[in-house]
Amino acid sequence: MAKAADYGLGPKTFPTGWFIVAESSELDKGPMAIRFFGRDLALYRGESGNPVVLDAYCKHMGTHLTASDSAMIVKNGLQIEGDSIRCPYHGWRYNSAGDVDDIPYHDGPCPKSASIRSYPVVDNMGCIMVWFDEDGAEPSYDAPFLKEWDNPQWIHWQLDHLGELDIHPQEVLDNMSDMRHLGPTHGAPCQYFENEAKGHIYIQRQGGPMQLYGGVMLYTTTWYTGPGILLSKQVWGDTVQYELIANTPVDDGRIKAWHACLV
Ligand code: FES
């Protein structure tokens, strides 16, 4: 299992970009305790409908904001107020920017030192996508979006949750240039193949006959938007589909992965 330092990719342990951290429907059950980028995170949906991602631990006494299912404030469904969340221990309220804006037993100003990190997050194509940069830089590009998602003739995907794997995210990206696995693995050896890097977009174009469909030609255009979210337009015969493959660092040398198809 390679770590970031083994690849010599620079001073950062984790790559920068938009990453999937959950399927949108998972939030219907309430706040989630998640772990990505080597840190514990609190994910919940505010009353506006917008998702919020904060560092997990309250600065008061270190309670995880979204891990309790036994605190009465959680059982009574009173933890979320607007887009803010109350800590399940003493009820300090964190807003979506990560600042404490109410302490139930205190009338004075809330301590700025109690603030925790908030992360840019979007609810996009059935996925909760978080922008992560180790140094806290703001997003430098938009999360990927397929216009077909808003077209009712396309059937929305549900994510296949592929679980966690002990590999470095670089090893997932390497597949984009691996033309020689397409025959043995997918039964569609390529007749043409190219890669192109355009800023934060990394593209693969390839095509070849599909053994599963009697040699019908498959044409694919596949692109990463940043290092974590792959979309692929795949055309054969009368069929067109988009495939999603996403991987998000959990810890150094470990990822979580998802897969889906829009047809
Ligand atoms: S530990 Fe969070 S309010 Fe006290």
mmCIF file of C-alpha atoms and ligand atoms in Angstrom:
data_model
loop_
_atom_site.group_PDB
_atom_site.id
_atom_site.type_symbol
_atom_site.label_atom_id
_atom_site.label_comp_id
_atom_site.label_asym_id
_atom_site.label_seq_id
_atom_site.Cartn_x
_atom_site.Cartn_y
_atom_site.Cartn_z
ATOM 1 C CA MET A 1 0.000 0.000 0.000
ATOM 2 C CA ALA A 2 1.672 3.195 -1.199
ATOM 3 C CA LYS A 3 1.446 6.444 0.746
ATOM 4 C CA ALA A 4 1.545 9.973 -0.700
ATOM 5 C CA ALA A 5 5.220 10.357 0.181
ATOM 6 C CA ASP A 6 6.061 7.205 -1.825
ATOM 7 C CA TYR A 7 4.835 8.914 -5.008
ATOM 8 C CA GLY A 8 6.767 12.131 -4.380
ATOM 9 C CA LEU A 9 3.752 14.197 -5.418
ATOM 10 C CA GLY A 10 4.669 17.224 -3.303
ATOM 11 C CA PRO A 11 4.113 18.456 0.221
ATOM 12 C CA LYS A 12 0.388 17.630 0.419
ATOM 13 C CA THR A 13 -0.826 14.291 1.711
ATOM 14 C CA PHE A 14 -4.192 14.552 -0.044
ATOM 15 C CA PRO A 15 -5.074 15.848 -3.510
ATOM 16 C CA THR A 16 -7.125 19.016 -4.048
ATOM 17 C CA GLY A 17 -10.502 19.028 -5.769
ATOM 18 C CA TRP A 18 -14.166 18.058 -5.629
ATOM 19 C CA PHE A 19 -14.826 14.633 -4.130
ATOM 20 C CA ILE A 20 -17.926 12.577 -3.426
ATOM 21 C CA VAL A 21 -18.433 11.911 0.285
ATOM 22 C CA ALA A 22 -21.971 10.457 0.309
ATOM 23 C CA GLU A 23 -25.019 9.723 -1.800
ATOM 24 C CA SER A 24 -27.601 12.507 -1.377
ATOM 25 C CA SER A 25 -30.316 10.073 -0.272
ATOM 26 C CA GLU A 26 -28.200 8.933 2.679
ATOM 27 C CA LEU A 27 -28.880 12.304 4.317
ATOM 28 C CA ASP A 28 -32.614 11.552 4.410
ATOM 29 C CA LYS A 29 -31.882 9.480 7.535
ATOM 30 C CA GLY A 30 -30.277 12.453 9.297
ATOM 31 C CA PRO A 31 -26.782 13.753 10.055
ATOM 32 C CA MET A 32 -23.841 11.478 9.221
ATOM 33 C CA ALA A 33 -20.443 10.933 10.784
ATOM 34 C CA ILE A 34 -17.994 10.510 7.908
ATOM 35 C CA ARG A 35 -14.236 10.236 7.571
ATOM 36 C CA PHE A 36 -12.262 11.506 4.591
ATOM 37 C CA PHE A 37 -8.923 13.269 3.985
ATOM 38 C CA GLY A 38 -7.525 11.846 7.222
ATOM 39 C CA ARG A 39 -10.067 13.664 9.367
ATOM 40 C CA ASP A 40 -13.441 13.047 10.957
ATOM 41 C CA LEU A 41 -16.218 15.167 9.466
ATOM 42 C CA ALA A 42 -19.819 16.020 10.310
ATOM 43 C CA LEU A 43 -22.268 15.966 7.383
ATOM 44 C CA TYR A 44 -25.896 17.054 7.641
ATOM 45 C CA ARG A 45 -28.639 18.655 5.579
ATOM 46 C CA GLY A 46 -29.863 22.041 6.816
ATOM 47 C CA GLU A 47 -33.502 23.100 6.779
ATOM 48 C CA SER A 48 -32.827 25.027 3.550
ATOM 49 C CA GLY A 49 -32.088 21.664 1.938
ATOM 50 C CA ASN A 50 -28.416 22.491 1.519
ATOM 51 C CA PRO A 51 -25.809 20.040 2.806
ATOM 52 C CA VAL A 52 -23.200 21.217 5.311
ATOM 53 C CA VAL A 53 -19.807 19.652 6.076
ATOM 54 C CA LEU A 54 -17.867 20.680 9.182
ATOM 55 C CA ASP A 55 -14.888 19.320 11.057
ATOM 56 C CA ALA A 56 -16.492 16.819 13.397
ATOM 57 C CA TYR A 57 -15.443 17.856 16.871
ATOM 58 C CA CYS A 58 -16.980 20.625 18.973
ATOM 59 C CA LYS A 59 -14.328 22.993 20.313
ATOM 60 C CA HIS A 60 -16.003 23.108 23.743
ATOM 61 C CA MET A 61 -15.189 19.599 25.000
ATOM 62 C CA GLY A 62 -14.492 17.677 21.821
ATOM 63 C CA THR A 63 -17.826 15.963 21.197
ATOM 64 C CA HIS A 64 -18.481 14.618 17.686
ATOM 65 C CA LEU A 65 -21.325 16.721 16.286
ATOM 66 C CA THR A 66 -23.048 13.979 14.295
ATOM 67 C CA ALA A 67 -22.028 10.648 15.867
ATOM 68 C CA SER A 68 -24.613 10.477 18.655
ATOM 69 C CA ASP A 69 -27.840 8.528 18.295
ATOM 70 C CA SER A 70 -28.571 8.528 22.027
ATOM 71 C CA ALA A 71 -28.511 12.212 23.042
ATOM 72 C CA MET A 72 -32.079 13.420 23.616
ATOM 73 C CA ILE A 73 -31.578 16.478 21.388
ATOM 74 C CA VAL A 74 -30.856 14.006 18.582
ATOM 75 C CA LYS A 75 -33.669 11.589 19.462
ATOM 76 C CA ASN A 76 -36.119 14.508 19.609
ATOM 77 C CA GLY A 77 -35.044 15.766 16.184
ATOM 78 C CA LEU A 78 -33.981 19.140 17.592
ATOM 79 C CA GLN A 79 -30.345 19.157 16.558
ATOM 80 C CA ILE A 80 -30.784 21.048 13.265
ATOM 81 C CA GLU A 81 -31.958 24.681 13.389
ATOM 82 C CA GLY A 82 -31.995 26.394 10.010
ATOM 83 C CA ASP A 83 -28.681 25.399 8.483
ATOM 84 C CA SER A 84 -27.021 25.221 11.922
ATOM 85 C CA ILE A 85 -26.442 22.201 14.150
ATOM 86 C CA ARG A 86 -26.353 21.954 17.924
ATOM 87 C CA CYS A 87 -23.671 19.885 19.601
ATOM 88 C CA PRO A 88 -25.356 16.932 21.307
ATOM 89 C CA TYR A 89 -23.465 17.480 24.600
ATOM 90 C CA HIS A 90 -24.194 21.032 25.840
ATOM 91 C CA GLY A 91 -26.089 22.361 22.842
ATOM 92 C CA TRP A 92 -23.646 24.920 21.479
ATOM 93 C CA ARG A 93 -24.901 25.829 18.009
ATOM 94 C CA TYR A 94 -22.591 25.838 14.986
ATOM 95 C CA ASN A 95 -23.684 27.627 11.828
ATOM 96 C CA SER A 96 -22.855 26.388 8.336
ATOM 97 C CA ALA A 97 -19.691 28.526 8.303
ATOM 98 C CA GLY A 98 -18.420 26.636 11.350
ATOM 99 C CA ASP A 99 -18.877 29.478 13.848
ATOM 100 C CA VAL A 100 -20.645 29.112 17.202
ATOM 101 C CA ASP A 101 -23.620 31.478 17.081
ATOM 102 C CA ASP A 102 -25.541 30.419 20.200
ATOM 103 C CA ILE A 103 -24.689 28.971 23.602
ATOM 104 C CA PRO A 104 -27.950 28.110 25.388
ATOM 105 C CA TYR A 105 -26.858 29.168 28.885
ATOM 106 C CA HIS A 106 -24.762 32.203 27.914
ATOM 107 C CA ASP A 107 -25.921 35.684 26.878
ATOM 108 C CA GLY A 108 -22.621 37.232 25.775
ATOM 109 C CA PRO A 109 -20.867 36.979 22.443
ATOM 110 C CA CYS A 110 -19.826 33.501 21.337
ATOM 111 C CA PRO A 111 -16.086 32.780 21.278
ATOM 112 C CA LYS A 112 -14.514 32.975 17.835
ATOM 113 C CA SER A 113 -11.910 30.515 19.113
ATOM 114 C CA ALA A 114 -14.659 27.864 19.143
ATOM 115 C CA SER A 115 -14.989 27.998 15.337
ATOM 116 C CA ILE A 116 -14.335 24.847 13.346
ATOM 117 C CA ARG A 117 -13.564 24.388 9.659
ATOM 118 C CA SER A 118 -16.433 24.383 7.182
ATOM 119 C CA TYR A 119 -15.988 22.891 3.707
ATOM 120 C CA PRO A 120 -17.522 23.965 0.365
ATOM 121 C CA VAL A 121 -20.174 21.382 -0.498
ATOM 122 C CA VAL A 122 -22.791 20.856 -3.231
ATOM 123 C CA ASP A 123 -25.666 18.435 -3.704
ATOM 124 C CA ASN A 124 -25.034 17.483 -7.306
ATOM 125 C CA MET A 125 -26.405 14.644 -9.474
ATOM 126 C CA GLY A 126 -27.523 12.653 -6.426
ATOM 127 C CA CYS A 127 -24.108 13.008 -4.801
ATOM 128 C CA ILE A 128 -22.778 15.105 -1.949
ATOM 129 C CA MET A 129 -19.576 16.616 -3.329
ATOM 130 C CA VAL A 130 -17.047 18.385 -1.104
ATOM 131 C CA TRP A 131 -14.223 20.652 -2.180
ATOM 132 C CA PHE A 132 -11.079 19.733 -0.270
ATOM 133 C CA ASP A 133 -7.768 21.562 -0.156
ATOM 134 C CA GLU A 134 -5.323 20.884 2.646
ATOM 135 C CA ASP A 135 -4.525 24.594 2.953
ATOM 136 C CA GLY A 136 -8.171 25.661 2.878
ATOM 137 C CA ALA A 137 -8.099 27.260 -0.579
ATOM 138 C CA GLU A 138 -11.500 28.014 -2.111
ATOM 139 C CA PRO A 139 -12.729 26.045 -5.159
ATOM 140 C CA SER A 140 -10.890 26.928 -8.350
ATOM 141 C CA TYR A 141 -13.406 25.176 -10.618
ATOM 142 C CA ASP A 142 -17.000 23.908 -10.509
ATOM 143 C CA ALA A 143 -18.026 20.392 -9.553
ATOM 144 C CA PRO A 144 -18.807 18.245 -12.617
ATOM 145 C CA PHE A 145 -22.392 18.228 -13.888
ATOM 146 C CA LEU A 146 -24.101 16.430 -16.773
ATOM 147 C CA LYS A 147 -26.894 18.424 -18.423
ATOM 148 C CA GLU A 148 -28.641 15.094 -19.086
ATOM 149 C CA TRP A 149 -29.326 14.889 -15.327
ATOM 150 C CA ASP A 150 -32.107 17.479 -15.764
ATOM 151 C CA ASN A 151 -33.598 15.697 -18.801
ATOM 152 C CA PRO A 152 -36.470 13.370 -17.747
ATOM 153 C CA GLN A 153 -35.640 10.948 -20.595
ATOM 154 C CA TRP A 154 -32.561 9.886 -18.634
ATOM 155 C CA ILE A 155 -32.918 7.491 -15.706
ATOM 156 C CA HIS A 156 -31.183 8.817 -12.617
ATOM 157 C CA TRP A 157 -28.521 6.634 -11.129
ATOM 158 C CA GLN A 158 -28.302 5.225 -7.644
ATOM 159 C CA LEU A 159 -24.726 4.796 -6.512
ATOM 160 C CA ASP A 160 -23.066 1.409 -6.124
ATOM 161 C CA HIS A 161 -21.162 1.754 -2.868
ATOM 162 C CA LEU A 162 -17.937 -0.127 -3.555
ATOM 163 C CA GLY A 163 -16.482 0.324 -0.074
ATOM 164 C CA GLU A 164 -12.941 1.153 0.978
ATOM 165 C CA LEU A 165 -9.717 -0.047 -0.613
ATOM 166 C CA ASP A 166 -6.117 0.130 0.568
ATOM 167 C CA ILE A 167 -4.743 1.935 -2.474
ATOM 168 C CA HIS A 168 -3.492 5.442 -3.175
ATOM 169 C CA PRO A 169 -5.790 7.643 -5.341
ATOM 170 C CA GLN A 170 -2.948 8.005 -7.850
ATOM 171 C CA GLU A 171 -3.310 4.300 -8.635
ATOM 172 C CA VAL A 172 -6.962 4.835 -9.606
ATOM 173 C CA LEU A 173 -6.065 7.707 -11.940
ATOM 174 C CA ASP A 174 -3.337 5.600 -13.546
ATOM 175 C CA ASN A 175 -6.091 3.522 -15.160
ATOM 176 C CA MET A 176 -6.826 6.441 -17.500
ATOM 177 C CA SER A 177 -3.626 5.756 -19.441
ATOM 178 C CA ASP A 178 -3.763 1.943 -19.183
ATOM 179 C CA MET A 179 -4.779 1.032 -22.749
ATOM 180 C CA ARG A 180 -3.599 -2.590 -22.492
ATOM 181 C CA HIS A 181 -6.207 -3.704 -19.919
ATOM 182 C CA LEU A 182 -9.155 -2.895 -22.182
ATOM 183 C CA GLY A 183 -9.008 -6.195 -24.072
ATOM 184 C CA PRO A 184 -8.286 -8.710 -21.265
ATOM 185 C CA THR A 185 -10.462 -6.996 -18.656
ATOM 186 C CA HIS A 186 -13.335 -5.439 -20.614
ATOM 187 C CA GLY A 187 -13.292 -7.514 -23.776
ATOM 188 C CA ALA A 188 -13.057 -4.407 -25.967
ATOM 189 C CA PRO A 189 -9.457 -3.931 -27.091
ATOM 190 C CA CYS A 190 -8.964 -0.383 -28.314
ATOM 191 C CA GLN A 191 -8.351 0.450 -31.968
ATOM 192 C CA TYR A 192 -7.521 4.029 -31.084
ATOM 193 C CA PHE A 193 -6.498 5.625 -27.792
ATOM 194 C CA GLU A 194 -5.377 9.020 -26.576
ATOM 195 C CA ASN A 195 -5.065 11.027 -23.367
ATOM 196 C CA GLU A 196 -5.261 14.790 -23.042
ATOM 197 C CA ALA A 197 -4.683 16.991 -19.982
ATOM 198 C CA LYS A 198 -6.484 20.354 -19.991
ATOM 199 C CA GLY A 199 -6.021 22.133 -16.664
ATOM 200 C CA HIS A 200 -8.047 20.258 -14.042
ATOM 201 C CA ILE A 201 -9.634 18.021 -16.736
ATOM 202 C CA TYR A 202 -7.896 14.786 -17.742
ATOM 203 C CA ILE A 203 -9.405 13.099 -20.799
ATOM 204 C CA GLN A 204 -9.227 9.653 -22.380
ATOM 205 C CA ARG A 205 -10.671 8.909 -25.831
ATOM 206 C CA GLN A 206 -10.698 5.355 -27.080
ATOM 207 C CA GLY A 207 -12.748 2.823 -28.995
ATOM 208 C CA GLY A 208 -12.785 -0.781 -30.097
ATOM 209 C CA PRO A 209 -14.966 -3.838 -30.838
ATOM 210 C CA MET A 210 -16.954 -5.265 -27.905
ATOM 211 C CA GLN A 211 -16.772 -9.053 -27.604
ATOM 212 C CA LEU A 212 -19.956 -9.103 -25.481
ATOM 213 C CA TYR A 213 -21.988 -7.527 -28.311
ATOM 214 C CA GLY A 214 -20.677 -9.386 -31.328
ATOM 215 C CA GLY A 215 -17.920 -6.972 -32.150
ATOM 216 C CA VAL A 216 -20.076 -3.820 -32.176
ATOM 217 C CA MET A 217 -17.811 -0.795 -31.895
ATOM 218 C CA LEU A 218 -17.652 0.963 -28.520
ATOM 219 C CA TYR A 219 -16.673 4.627 -28.481
ATOM 220 C CA THR A 220 -15.851 6.252 -25.139
ATOM 221 C CA THR A 221 -14.878 9.727 -24.017
ATOM 222 C CA THR A 222 -13.892 9.671 -20.379
ATOM 223 C CA TRP A 223 -12.797 12.561 -18.241
ATOM 224 C CA TYR A 224 -11.723 13.270 -14.693
ATOM 225 C CA THR A 225 -12.787 16.610 -13.248
ATOM 226 C CA GLY A 226 -9.977 16.921 -10.745
ATOM 227 C CA PRO A 227 -8.541 13.762 -9.216
ATOM 228 C CA GLY A 228 -11.658 12.210 -7.701
ATOM 229 C CA ILE A 229 -14.637 12.174 -10.093
ATOM 230 C CA LEU A 230 -14.648 10.347 -13.432
ATOM 231 C CA LEU A 231 -17.452 10.623 -15.981
ATOM 232 C CA SER A 232 -17.473 8.584 -19.170
ATOM 233 C CA LYS A 233 -19.735 8.920 -22.225
ATOM 234 C CA GLN A 234 -20.044 5.490 -23.791
ATOM 235 C CA VAL A 235 -21.687 4.865 -27.171
ATOM 236 C CA TRP A 236 -22.339 1.547 -28.910
ATOM 237 C CA GLY A 237 -25.049 0.777 -31.463
ATOM 238 C CA ASP A 238 -28.133 2.795 -30.469
ATOM 239 C CA THR A 239 -27.054 2.974 -26.830
ATOM 240 C CA VAL A 240 -25.614 5.980 -25.027
ATOM 241 C CA GLN A 241 -24.786 5.962 -21.338
ATOM 242 C CA TYR A 242 -22.750 7.924 -18.854
ATOM 243 C CA GLU A 243 -20.701 6.114 -16.238
ATOM 244 C CA LEU A 244 -19.562 7.626 -12.958
ATOM 245 C CA ILE A 245 -16.572 6.325 -11.040
ATOM 246 C CA ALA A 246 -15.520 8.251 -7.967
ATOM 247 C CA ASN A 247 -12.797 7.801 -5.418
ATOM 248 C CA THR A 248 -12.170 9.887 -2.324
ATOM 249 C CA PRO A 249 -9.182 9.649 0.031
ATOM 250 C CA VAL A 250 -10.140 8.321 3.455
ATOM 251 C CA ASP A 251 -6.641 8.202 4.928
ATOM 252 C CA ASP A 252 -3.218 8.276 3.332
ATOM 253 C CA GLY A 253 -3.117 5.152 1.143
ATOM 254 C CA ARG A 254 -6.811 4.340 1.522
ATOM 255 C CA ILE A 255 -9.804 5.382 -0.596
ATOM 256 C CA LYS A 256 -13.583 4.945 -0.726
ATOM 257 C CA ALA A 257 -15.139 4.294 -4.146
ATOM 258 C CA TRP A 258 -18.528 4.541 -5.879
ATOM 259 C CA HIS A 259 -19.884 3.624 -9.310
ATOM 260 C CA ALA A 260 -23.077 4.476 -11.206
ATOM 261 C CA CYS A 261 -24.629 4.654 -14.699
ATOM 262 C CA LEU A 262 -26.998 7.250 -16.199
ATOM 263 C CA VAL A 263 -28.913 5.642 -19.065
HETATM 264 S S1 FES B 1 -18.891 19.563 23.991
HETATM 265 FE FE1 FES B 1 -20.038 20.567 22.463
HETATM 266 S S2 FES B 1 -21.266 21.941 23.529
HETATM 267 FE FE2 FES B 1 -20.041 21.054 25.039
#
